[in-house]
Short mmCIF file of C-alpha atoms and ligand atoms in Angstrom, two decimals:
data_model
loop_
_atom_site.label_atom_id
_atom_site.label_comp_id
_atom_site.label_asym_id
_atom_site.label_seq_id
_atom_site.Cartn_x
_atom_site.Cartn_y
_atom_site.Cartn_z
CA UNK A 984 -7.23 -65.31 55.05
CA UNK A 985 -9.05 -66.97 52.27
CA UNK A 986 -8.00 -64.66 49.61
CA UNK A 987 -5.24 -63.24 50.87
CA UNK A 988 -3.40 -66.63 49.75
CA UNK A 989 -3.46 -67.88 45.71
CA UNK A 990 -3.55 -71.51 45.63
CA UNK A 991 -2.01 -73.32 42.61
CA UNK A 992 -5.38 -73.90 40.30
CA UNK A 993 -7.72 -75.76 41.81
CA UNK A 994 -7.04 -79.07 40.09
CA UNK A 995 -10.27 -80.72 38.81
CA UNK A 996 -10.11 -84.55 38.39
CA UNK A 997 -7.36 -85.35 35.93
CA UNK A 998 -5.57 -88.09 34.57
CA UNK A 999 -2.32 -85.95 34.38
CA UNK A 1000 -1.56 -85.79 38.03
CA UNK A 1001 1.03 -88.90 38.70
CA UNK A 1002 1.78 -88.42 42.25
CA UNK A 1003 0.91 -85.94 45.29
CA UNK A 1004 2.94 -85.32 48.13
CA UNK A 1005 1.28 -84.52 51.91
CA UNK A 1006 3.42 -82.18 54.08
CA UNK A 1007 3.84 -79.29 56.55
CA UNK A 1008 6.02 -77.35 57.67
CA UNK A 1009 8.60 -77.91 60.46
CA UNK A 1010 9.37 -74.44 61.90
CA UNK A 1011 7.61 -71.24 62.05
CA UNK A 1012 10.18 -69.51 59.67
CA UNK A 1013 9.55 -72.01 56.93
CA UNK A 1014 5.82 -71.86 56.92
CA UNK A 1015 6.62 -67.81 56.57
CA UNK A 1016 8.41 -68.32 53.52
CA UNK A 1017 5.91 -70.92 52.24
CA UNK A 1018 2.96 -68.34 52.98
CA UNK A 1019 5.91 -65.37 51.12
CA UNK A 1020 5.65 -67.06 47.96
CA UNK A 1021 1.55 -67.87 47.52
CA UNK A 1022 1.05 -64.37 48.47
CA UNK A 1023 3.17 -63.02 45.64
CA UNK A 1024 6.41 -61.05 45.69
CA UNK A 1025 4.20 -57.61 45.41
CA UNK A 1026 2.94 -58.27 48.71
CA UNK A 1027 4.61 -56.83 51.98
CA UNK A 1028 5.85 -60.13 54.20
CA UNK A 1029 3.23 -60.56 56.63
CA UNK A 1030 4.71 -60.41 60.46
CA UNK A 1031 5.69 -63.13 62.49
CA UNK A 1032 2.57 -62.86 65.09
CA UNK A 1033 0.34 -62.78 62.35
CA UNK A 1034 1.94 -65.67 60.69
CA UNK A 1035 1.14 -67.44 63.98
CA UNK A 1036 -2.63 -65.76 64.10
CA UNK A 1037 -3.91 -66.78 61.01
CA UNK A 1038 -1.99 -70.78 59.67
CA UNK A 1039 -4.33 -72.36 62.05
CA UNK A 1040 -7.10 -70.71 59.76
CA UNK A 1041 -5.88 -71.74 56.47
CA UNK A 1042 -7.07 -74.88 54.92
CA UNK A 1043 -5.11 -78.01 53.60
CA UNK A 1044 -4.45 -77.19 49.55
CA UNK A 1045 -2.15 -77.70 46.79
CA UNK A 1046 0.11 -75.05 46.55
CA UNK A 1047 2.37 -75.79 43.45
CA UNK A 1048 2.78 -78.24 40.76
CA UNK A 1049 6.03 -80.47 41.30
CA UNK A 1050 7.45 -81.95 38.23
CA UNK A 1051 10.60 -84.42 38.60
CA UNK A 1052 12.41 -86.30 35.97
CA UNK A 1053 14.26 -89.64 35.41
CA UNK A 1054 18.27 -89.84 34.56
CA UNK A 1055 16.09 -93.05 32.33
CA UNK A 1056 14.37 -90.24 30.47
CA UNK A 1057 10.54 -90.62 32.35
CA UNK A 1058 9.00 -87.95 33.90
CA UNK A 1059 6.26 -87.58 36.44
CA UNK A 1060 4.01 -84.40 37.23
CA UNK A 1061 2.61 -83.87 40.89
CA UNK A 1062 0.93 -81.41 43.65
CA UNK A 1063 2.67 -80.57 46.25
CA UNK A 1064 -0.47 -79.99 49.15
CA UNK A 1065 -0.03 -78.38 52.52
CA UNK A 1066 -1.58 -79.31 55.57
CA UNK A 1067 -0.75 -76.34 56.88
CA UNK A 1068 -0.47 -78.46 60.46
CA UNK A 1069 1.11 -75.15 62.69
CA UNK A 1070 4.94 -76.16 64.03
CA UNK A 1071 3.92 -75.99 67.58
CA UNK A 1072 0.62 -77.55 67.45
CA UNK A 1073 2.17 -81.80 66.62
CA UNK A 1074 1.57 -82.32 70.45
CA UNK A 1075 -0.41 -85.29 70.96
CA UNK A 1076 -3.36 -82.65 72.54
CA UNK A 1077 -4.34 -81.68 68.98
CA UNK A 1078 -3.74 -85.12 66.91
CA UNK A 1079 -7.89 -84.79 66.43
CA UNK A 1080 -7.14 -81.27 64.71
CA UNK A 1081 -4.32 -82.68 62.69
CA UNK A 1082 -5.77 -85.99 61.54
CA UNK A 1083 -8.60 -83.79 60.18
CA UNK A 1084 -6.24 -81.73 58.27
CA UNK A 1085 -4.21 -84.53 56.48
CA UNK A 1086 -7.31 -86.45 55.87
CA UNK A 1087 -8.31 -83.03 53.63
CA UNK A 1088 -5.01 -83.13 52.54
CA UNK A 1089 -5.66 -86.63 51.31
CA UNK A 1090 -9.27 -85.73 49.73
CA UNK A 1091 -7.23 -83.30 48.04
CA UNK A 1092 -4.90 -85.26 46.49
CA UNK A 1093 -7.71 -88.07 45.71
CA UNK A 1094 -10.18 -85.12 43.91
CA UNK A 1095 -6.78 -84.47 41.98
CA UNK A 1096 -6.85 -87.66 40.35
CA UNK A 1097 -3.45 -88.64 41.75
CA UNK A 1098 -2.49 -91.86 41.41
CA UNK A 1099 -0.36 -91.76 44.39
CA UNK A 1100 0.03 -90.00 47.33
CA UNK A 1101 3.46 -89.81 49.70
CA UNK A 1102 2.13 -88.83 53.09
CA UNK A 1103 5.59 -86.71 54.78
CA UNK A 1104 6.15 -85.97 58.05
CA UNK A 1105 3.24 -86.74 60.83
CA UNK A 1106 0.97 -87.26 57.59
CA UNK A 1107 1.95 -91.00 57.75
CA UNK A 1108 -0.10 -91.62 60.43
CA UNK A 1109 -3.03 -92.09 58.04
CA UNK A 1110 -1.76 -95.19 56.93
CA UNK A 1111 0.16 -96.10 59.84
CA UNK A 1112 -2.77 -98.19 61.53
CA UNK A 1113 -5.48 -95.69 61.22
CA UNK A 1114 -6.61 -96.81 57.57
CA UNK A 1115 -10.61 -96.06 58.81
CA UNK A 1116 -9.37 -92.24 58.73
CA UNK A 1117 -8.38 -92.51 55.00
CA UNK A 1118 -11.64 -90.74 53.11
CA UNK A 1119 -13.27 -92.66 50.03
CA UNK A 1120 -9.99 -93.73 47.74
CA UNK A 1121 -11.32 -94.11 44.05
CA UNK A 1122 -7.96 -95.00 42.15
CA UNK A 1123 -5.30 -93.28 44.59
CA UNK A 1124 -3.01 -95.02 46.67
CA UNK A 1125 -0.97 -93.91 49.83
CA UNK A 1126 2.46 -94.78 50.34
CA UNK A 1127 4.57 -93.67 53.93
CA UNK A 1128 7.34 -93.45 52.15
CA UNK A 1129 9.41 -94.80 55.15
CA UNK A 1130 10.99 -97.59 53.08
CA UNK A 1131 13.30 -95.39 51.04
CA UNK A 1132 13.38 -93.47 54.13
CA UNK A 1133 15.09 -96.30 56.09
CA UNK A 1134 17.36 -96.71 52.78
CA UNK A 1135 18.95 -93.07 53.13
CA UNK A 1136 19.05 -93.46 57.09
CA UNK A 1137 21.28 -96.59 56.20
CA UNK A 1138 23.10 -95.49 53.50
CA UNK A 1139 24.26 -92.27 55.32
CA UNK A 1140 25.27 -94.28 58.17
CA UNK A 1141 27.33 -96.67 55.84
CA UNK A 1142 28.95 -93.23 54.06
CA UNK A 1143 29.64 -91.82 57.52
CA UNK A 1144 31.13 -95.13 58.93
CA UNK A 1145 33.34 -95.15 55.82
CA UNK A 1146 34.60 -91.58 55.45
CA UNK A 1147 35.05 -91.71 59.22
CA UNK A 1148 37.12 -94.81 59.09
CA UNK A 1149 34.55 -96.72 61.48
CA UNK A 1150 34.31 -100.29 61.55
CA UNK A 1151 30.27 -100.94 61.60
CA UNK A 1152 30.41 -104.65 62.52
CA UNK A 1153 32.34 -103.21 66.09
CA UNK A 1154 30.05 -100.77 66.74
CA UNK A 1155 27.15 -100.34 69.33
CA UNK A 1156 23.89 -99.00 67.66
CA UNK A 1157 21.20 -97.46 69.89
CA UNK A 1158 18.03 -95.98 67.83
CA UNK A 1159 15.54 -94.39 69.72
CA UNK A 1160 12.03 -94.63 68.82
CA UNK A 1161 13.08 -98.44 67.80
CA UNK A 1162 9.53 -99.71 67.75
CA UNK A 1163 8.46 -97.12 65.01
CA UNK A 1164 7.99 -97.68 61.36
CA UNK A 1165 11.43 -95.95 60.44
CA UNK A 1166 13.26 -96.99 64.06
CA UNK A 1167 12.13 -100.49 63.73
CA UNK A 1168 13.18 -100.89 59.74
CA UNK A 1169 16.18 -99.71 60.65
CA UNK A 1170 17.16 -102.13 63.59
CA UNK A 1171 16.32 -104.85 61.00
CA UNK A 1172 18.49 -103.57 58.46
CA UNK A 1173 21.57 -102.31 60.69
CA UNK A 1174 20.94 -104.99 63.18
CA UNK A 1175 23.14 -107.85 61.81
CA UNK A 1176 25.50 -105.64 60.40
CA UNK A 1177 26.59 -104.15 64.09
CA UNK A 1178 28.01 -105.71 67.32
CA UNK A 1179 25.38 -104.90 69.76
CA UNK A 1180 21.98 -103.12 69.33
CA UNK A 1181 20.42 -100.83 72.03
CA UNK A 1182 16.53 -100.12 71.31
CA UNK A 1183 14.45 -97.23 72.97
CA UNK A 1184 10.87 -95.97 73.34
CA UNK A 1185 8.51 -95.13 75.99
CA UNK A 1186 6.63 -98.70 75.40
CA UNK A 1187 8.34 -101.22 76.61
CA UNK A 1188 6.25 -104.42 75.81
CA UNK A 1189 6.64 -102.93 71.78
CA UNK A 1190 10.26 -102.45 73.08
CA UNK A 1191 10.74 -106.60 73.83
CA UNK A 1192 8.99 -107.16 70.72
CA UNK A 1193 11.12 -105.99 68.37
CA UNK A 1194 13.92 -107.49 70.58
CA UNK A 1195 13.03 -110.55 71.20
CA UNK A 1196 12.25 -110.71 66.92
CA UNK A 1197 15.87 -109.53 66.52
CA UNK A 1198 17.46 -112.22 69.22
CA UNK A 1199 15.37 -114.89 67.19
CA UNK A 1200 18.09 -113.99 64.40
CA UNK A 1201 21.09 -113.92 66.70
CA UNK A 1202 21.21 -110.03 67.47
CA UNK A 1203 22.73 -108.64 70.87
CA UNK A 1204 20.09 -106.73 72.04
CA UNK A 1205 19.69 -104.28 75.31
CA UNK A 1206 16.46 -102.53 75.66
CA UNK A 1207 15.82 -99.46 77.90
CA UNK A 1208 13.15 -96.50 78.23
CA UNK A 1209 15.49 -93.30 79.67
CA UNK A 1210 18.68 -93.67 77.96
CA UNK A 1211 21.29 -93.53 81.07
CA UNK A 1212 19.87 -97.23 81.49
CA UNK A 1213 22.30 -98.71 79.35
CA UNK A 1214 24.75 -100.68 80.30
CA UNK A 1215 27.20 -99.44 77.00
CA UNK A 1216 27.52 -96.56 75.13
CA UNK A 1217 26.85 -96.55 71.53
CA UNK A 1218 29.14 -95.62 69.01
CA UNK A 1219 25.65 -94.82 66.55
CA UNK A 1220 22.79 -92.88 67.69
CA UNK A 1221 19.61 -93.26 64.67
CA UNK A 1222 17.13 -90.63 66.21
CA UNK A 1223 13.63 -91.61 64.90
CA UNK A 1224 11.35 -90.63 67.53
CA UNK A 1225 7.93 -88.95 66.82
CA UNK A 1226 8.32 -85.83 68.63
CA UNK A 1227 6.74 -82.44 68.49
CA UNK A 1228 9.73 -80.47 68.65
CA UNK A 1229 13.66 -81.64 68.75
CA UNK A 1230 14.04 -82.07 72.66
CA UNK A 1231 16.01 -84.95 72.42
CA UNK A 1232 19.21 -85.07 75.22
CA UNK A 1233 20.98 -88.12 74.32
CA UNK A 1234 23.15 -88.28 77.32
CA UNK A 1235 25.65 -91.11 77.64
CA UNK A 1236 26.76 -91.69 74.47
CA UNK A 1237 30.32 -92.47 72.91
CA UNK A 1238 32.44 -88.95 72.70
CA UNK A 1239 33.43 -89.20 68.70
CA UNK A 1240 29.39 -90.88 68.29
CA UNK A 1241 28.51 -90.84 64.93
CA UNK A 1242 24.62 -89.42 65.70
CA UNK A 1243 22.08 -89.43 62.58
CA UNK A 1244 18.78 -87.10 63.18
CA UNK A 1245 16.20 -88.40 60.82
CA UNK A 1246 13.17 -87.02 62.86
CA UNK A 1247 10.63 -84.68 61.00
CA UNK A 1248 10.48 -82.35 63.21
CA UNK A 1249 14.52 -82.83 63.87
CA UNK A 1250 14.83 -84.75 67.26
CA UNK A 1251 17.52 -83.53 68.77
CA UNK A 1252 17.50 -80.74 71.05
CA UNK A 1253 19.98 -77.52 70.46
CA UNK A 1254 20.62 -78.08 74.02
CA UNK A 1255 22.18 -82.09 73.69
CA UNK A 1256 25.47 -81.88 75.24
CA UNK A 1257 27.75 -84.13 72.36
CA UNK A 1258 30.02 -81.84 71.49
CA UNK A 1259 32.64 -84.66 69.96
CA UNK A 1260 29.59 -86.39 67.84
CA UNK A 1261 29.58 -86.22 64.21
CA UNK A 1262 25.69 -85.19 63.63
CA UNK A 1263 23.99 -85.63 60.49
CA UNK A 1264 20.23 -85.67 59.19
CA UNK A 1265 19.03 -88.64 57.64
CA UNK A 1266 16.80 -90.28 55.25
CA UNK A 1267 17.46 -87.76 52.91
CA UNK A 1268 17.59 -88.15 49.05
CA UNK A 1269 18.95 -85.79 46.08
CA UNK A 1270 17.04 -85.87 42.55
CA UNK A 1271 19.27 -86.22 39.64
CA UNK A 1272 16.95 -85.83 36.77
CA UNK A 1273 15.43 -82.61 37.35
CA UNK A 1274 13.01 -81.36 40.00
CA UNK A 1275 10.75 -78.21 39.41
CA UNK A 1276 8.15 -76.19 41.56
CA UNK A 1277 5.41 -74.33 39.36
CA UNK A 1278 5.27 -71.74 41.33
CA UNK A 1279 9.11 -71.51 41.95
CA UNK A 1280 9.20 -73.06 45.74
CA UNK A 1281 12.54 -74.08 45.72
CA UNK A 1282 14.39 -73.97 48.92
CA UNK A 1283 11.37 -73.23 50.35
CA UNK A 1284 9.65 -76.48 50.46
CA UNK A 1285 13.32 -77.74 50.42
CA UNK A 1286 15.37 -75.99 52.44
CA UNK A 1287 18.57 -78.07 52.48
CA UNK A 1288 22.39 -76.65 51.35
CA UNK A 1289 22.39 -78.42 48.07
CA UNK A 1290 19.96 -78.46 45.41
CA UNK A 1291 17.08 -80.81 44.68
CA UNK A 1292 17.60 -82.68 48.03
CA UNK A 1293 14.00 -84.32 49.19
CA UNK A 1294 13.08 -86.16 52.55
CA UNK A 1295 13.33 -89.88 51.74
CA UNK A 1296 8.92 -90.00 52.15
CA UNK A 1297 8.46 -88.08 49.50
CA UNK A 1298 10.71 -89.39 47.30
CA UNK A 1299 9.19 -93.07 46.95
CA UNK A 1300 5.71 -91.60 46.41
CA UNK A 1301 8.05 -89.95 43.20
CA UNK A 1302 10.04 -93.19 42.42
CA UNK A 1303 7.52 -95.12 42.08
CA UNK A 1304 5.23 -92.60 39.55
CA UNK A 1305 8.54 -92.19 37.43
CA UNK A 1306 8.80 -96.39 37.34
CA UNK A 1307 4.75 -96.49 36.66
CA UNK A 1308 4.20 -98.29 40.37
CA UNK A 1309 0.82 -97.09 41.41
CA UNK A 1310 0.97 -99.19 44.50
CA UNK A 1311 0.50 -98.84 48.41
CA UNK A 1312 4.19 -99.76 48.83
CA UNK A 1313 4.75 -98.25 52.64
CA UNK A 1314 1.65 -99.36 54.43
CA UNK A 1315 1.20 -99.69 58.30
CA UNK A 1316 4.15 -99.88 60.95
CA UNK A 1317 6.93 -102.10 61.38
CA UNK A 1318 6.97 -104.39 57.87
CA UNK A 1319 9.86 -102.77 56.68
CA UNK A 1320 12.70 -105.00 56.11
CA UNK A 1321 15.69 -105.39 53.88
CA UNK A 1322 14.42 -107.07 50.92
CA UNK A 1323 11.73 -104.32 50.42
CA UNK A 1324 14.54 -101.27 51.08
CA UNK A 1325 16.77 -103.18 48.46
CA UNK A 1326 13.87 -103.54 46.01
CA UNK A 1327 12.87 -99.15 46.45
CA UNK A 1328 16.41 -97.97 46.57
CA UNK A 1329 16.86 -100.04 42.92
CA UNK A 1330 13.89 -98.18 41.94
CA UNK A 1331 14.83 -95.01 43.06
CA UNK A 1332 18.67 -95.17 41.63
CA UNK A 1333 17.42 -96.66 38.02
CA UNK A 1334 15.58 -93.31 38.43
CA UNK A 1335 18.82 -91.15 39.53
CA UNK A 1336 17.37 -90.31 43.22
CA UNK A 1337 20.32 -91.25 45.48
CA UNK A 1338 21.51 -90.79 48.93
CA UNK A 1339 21.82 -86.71 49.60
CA UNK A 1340 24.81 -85.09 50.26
CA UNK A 1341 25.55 -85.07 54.02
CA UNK A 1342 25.08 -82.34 56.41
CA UNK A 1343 24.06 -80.73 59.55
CA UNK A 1344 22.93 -77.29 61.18
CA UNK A 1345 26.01 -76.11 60.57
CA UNK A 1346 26.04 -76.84 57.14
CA UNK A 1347 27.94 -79.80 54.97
CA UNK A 1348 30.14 -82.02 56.50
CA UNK A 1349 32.63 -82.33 53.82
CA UNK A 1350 32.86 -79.12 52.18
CA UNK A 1351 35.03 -80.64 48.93
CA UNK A 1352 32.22 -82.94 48.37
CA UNK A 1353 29.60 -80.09 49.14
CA UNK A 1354 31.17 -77.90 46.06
CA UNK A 1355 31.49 -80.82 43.82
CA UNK A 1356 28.10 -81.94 44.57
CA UNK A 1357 26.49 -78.35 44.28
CA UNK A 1358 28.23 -78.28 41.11
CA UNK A 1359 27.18 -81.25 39.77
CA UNK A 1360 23.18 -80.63 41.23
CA UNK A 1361 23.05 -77.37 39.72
CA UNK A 1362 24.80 -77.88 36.22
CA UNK A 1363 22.37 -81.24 36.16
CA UNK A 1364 19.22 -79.07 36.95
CA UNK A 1365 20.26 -76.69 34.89
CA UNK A 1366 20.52 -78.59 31.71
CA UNK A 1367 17.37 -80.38 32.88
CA UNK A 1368 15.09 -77.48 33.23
CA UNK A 1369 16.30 -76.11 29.83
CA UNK A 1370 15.59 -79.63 27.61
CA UNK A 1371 12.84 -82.12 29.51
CA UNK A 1372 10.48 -79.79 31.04
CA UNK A 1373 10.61 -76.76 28.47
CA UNK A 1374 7.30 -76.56 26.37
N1 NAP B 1922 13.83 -87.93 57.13
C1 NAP B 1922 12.75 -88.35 56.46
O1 NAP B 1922 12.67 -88.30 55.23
C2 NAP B 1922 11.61 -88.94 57.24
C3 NAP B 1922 10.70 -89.78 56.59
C4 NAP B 1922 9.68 -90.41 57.32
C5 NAP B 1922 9.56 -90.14 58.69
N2 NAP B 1922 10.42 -89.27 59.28
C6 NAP B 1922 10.34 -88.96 60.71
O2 NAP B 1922 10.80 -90.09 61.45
C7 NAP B 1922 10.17 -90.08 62.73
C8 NAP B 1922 9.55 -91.46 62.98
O3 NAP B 1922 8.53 -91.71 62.02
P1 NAP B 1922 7.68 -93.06 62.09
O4 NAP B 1922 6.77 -93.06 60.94
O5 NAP B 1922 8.59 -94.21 62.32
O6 NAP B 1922 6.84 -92.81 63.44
P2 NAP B 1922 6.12 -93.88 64.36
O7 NAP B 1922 5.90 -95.16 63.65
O8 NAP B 1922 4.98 -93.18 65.00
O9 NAP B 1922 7.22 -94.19 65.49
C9 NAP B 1922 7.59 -93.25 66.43
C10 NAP B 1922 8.57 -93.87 67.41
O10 NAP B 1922 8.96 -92.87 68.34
C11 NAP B 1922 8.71 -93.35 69.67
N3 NAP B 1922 8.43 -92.19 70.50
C12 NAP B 1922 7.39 -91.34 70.43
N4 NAP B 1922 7.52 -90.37 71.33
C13 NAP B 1922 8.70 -90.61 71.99
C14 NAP B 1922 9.39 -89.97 73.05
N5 NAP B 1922 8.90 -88.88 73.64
N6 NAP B 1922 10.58 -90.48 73.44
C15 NAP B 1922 11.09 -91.59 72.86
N7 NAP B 1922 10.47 -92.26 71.86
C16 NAP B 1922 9.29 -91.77 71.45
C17 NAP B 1922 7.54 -94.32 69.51
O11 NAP B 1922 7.44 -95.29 70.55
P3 NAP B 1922 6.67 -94.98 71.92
O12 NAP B 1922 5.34 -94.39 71.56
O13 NAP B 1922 6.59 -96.31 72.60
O14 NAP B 1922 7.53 -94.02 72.66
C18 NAP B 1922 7.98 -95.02 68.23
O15 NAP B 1922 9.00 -95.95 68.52
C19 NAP B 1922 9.16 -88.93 62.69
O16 NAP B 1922 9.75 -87.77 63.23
C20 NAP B 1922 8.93 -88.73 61.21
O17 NAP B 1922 8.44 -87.45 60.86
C21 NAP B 1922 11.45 -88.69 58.58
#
């Protein structure tokens, strides 16, 4: 497989690589379309079986420059570099395997010369805890990226809430996976800003933790492991679990719930019976300044209805190169709280990356919006491309 794939050029150490972003892909059909465009248009599409036969074969690599700019006028040049984890291998019987492959991810990035590195998806476990995994750093710093993440997850909540005419200070909020960098950030953030909170995980002990922290401030808290435990329904559902596929069945929750998936792979199963909830993916953020793939992998790497849309991660590893932050900012599990969101999301609007457009698997949830936003992101990109990143 080797050769059958063009990687972008191997980048020797440089001092003109700002930022790399880790990731992989989350379903078989995307890591297709990734593998489509490094083999070249000329090139017949490879089947799916041997798709499936030969990703577990190809080594982590950069597969395209990434260069984003600033509505402030900065700009910031990047790798993208794939892990090339396979979709159905994130079960914890191969977290050996995949560790392996982000740390090479990571060497990547660090032989690069970048000066940070967003780690997306399960690439955030690196830094999550398991900092003896991390190889030799030189210069390079890792960020999770799960602060800005926790920003978008909050935001869109806030948006839905308003649009839907929901009163958040009445409301119920259960997240599940609560004791998680993302789940627990967000309980501190939402947490005095709702009536109740319901927290879920499989660990409990983690689970009284984080409640008993969030009683301390005067929080109504329930905790439960299976989800029909509950003694109320919630009126919003933030899904943050790790999970290797979405298999999430929410169960008893409020008919009209307003439900936000912000899992990487999505959480929630096709097969969750909520037919009344309004469902939306989270953490998401939209570049405003101008985004560009070199080769052209857009709406490959970002396959989202509206253009230039980025999971929150990867974003702050790009925030903070376009504000000159070389700095760990997202580092280990469950020190996210409000005055560090408030502090990235300033960061990340001086730079014109706001909240994303909503939507679901059915596509937007507004359409007016969707047209005036595609409008806007494509007229904006299109007048960026042509005048910052010509030459
Ligand atoms: N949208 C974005 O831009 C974005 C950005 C960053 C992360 N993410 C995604 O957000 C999710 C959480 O990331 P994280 O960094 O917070 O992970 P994390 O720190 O590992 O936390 C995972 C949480 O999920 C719980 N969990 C794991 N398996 C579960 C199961 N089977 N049922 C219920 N709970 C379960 C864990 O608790 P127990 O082990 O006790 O169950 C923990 O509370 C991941 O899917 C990640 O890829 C998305």
């Amino acid at each position: 497989m080797g050769d059958s794939v063009a990687s972008v050029d191997s980048p020797g150490r440089t001092t003109d690589v700002d930022f790399a972003l880790v990731g992989h892909q989350e379903s078989w059909r995307a890591a297709a379309d990734v593998l489509g465009v490094l083999r070249g248009p000329e090139r017949t599409p490879l089947p799916d079986d041997e798709i499936r036969d030969i990703l577990p074969w190809i080594p982590p690599r950069a597969v395209c420059h990434v260069d984003v700019g600033s509505i402030a006028g900065a700009k910031a040049r990047g790798l993208y570099i794939d892990s090339f984890i396979s979709p159905d291998r994130l079960e914890a019987d191969y977290i050996r395997e995949n560790i392996a492959r982000v740390r090479a991810a990571a060497a990547c990035a660090i032989r690069a010369g970048a000066k940070i590195v967003s780690l997306g998806g399960f690439s955030s476990i690196l830094i999550e805890g398991n900092f003896d995994q991390l190889p030799e750093r030189h210069e390079t710093v890792f960020t999770t990226g799960n602060t800005l993440t926790v920003g978008f997850i909050v935001q869109g909540i806030e948006k839905m809430c308003a649009l839907e005419g929901r009163d958040l200070r009445r409301s119920t909020l259960l997240i599940v996976g609560a004791t998680g960098d993302v789940g627990s950030g967000c309980a501190r953030c939402l947490a005095p800003l709702v009536r109740r909170v319901l927290l879920s995980a499989r660990n409990v002990d983690r689970l009284r933790r984080l409640a008993a922290e969030l009683e301390a401030d005067g929080v109504e808290v329930e905790v439960a492991t299976p989800l029909q435990q509950f003694s109320a329904q919630a009126d919003i559902v933030i899904c943050a679990a790790s999970l290797a596929s979405p298999s999430l069945l929410l169960g008893r929750i409020a008919p009209d719930a307003i439900v936000c998936d912000a899992g990487y792979p999505k959480n929630l199963s096709p097969n969750a019976e909520i037919p009344g909830a309004r469902v939306f993916f989270g953490g998401l953020g939209q570049i405003t300044g101008g985004l560009r793939f070199t080769p052209d992998f857009h709406g490959v790497l970002n396959r989202h209805p509206f253009p230039d849309v980025v999971q929150g991660c990867l974003l702050e590893g790009m925030a903070l190169a376009l504000e000159r932050r070389f700095e760990p900012f997202s580092q280990g599990r469950g020190f996210i709280t409000q005055e560090r969101v408030d502090e990235i999301e300033a960061i990340a609007a001086r730079h014109g990356i706001r909240l994303a457009p909503l939507y679901n698997a059915d596509g937007p949830l507004w359409p007016a919006q969707a047209t005036i936003g595609s409008a806007l992101g494509s007229r904006e990109s299109a007048s960026i491309s042509s005048t910052d990143f010509t030459g």
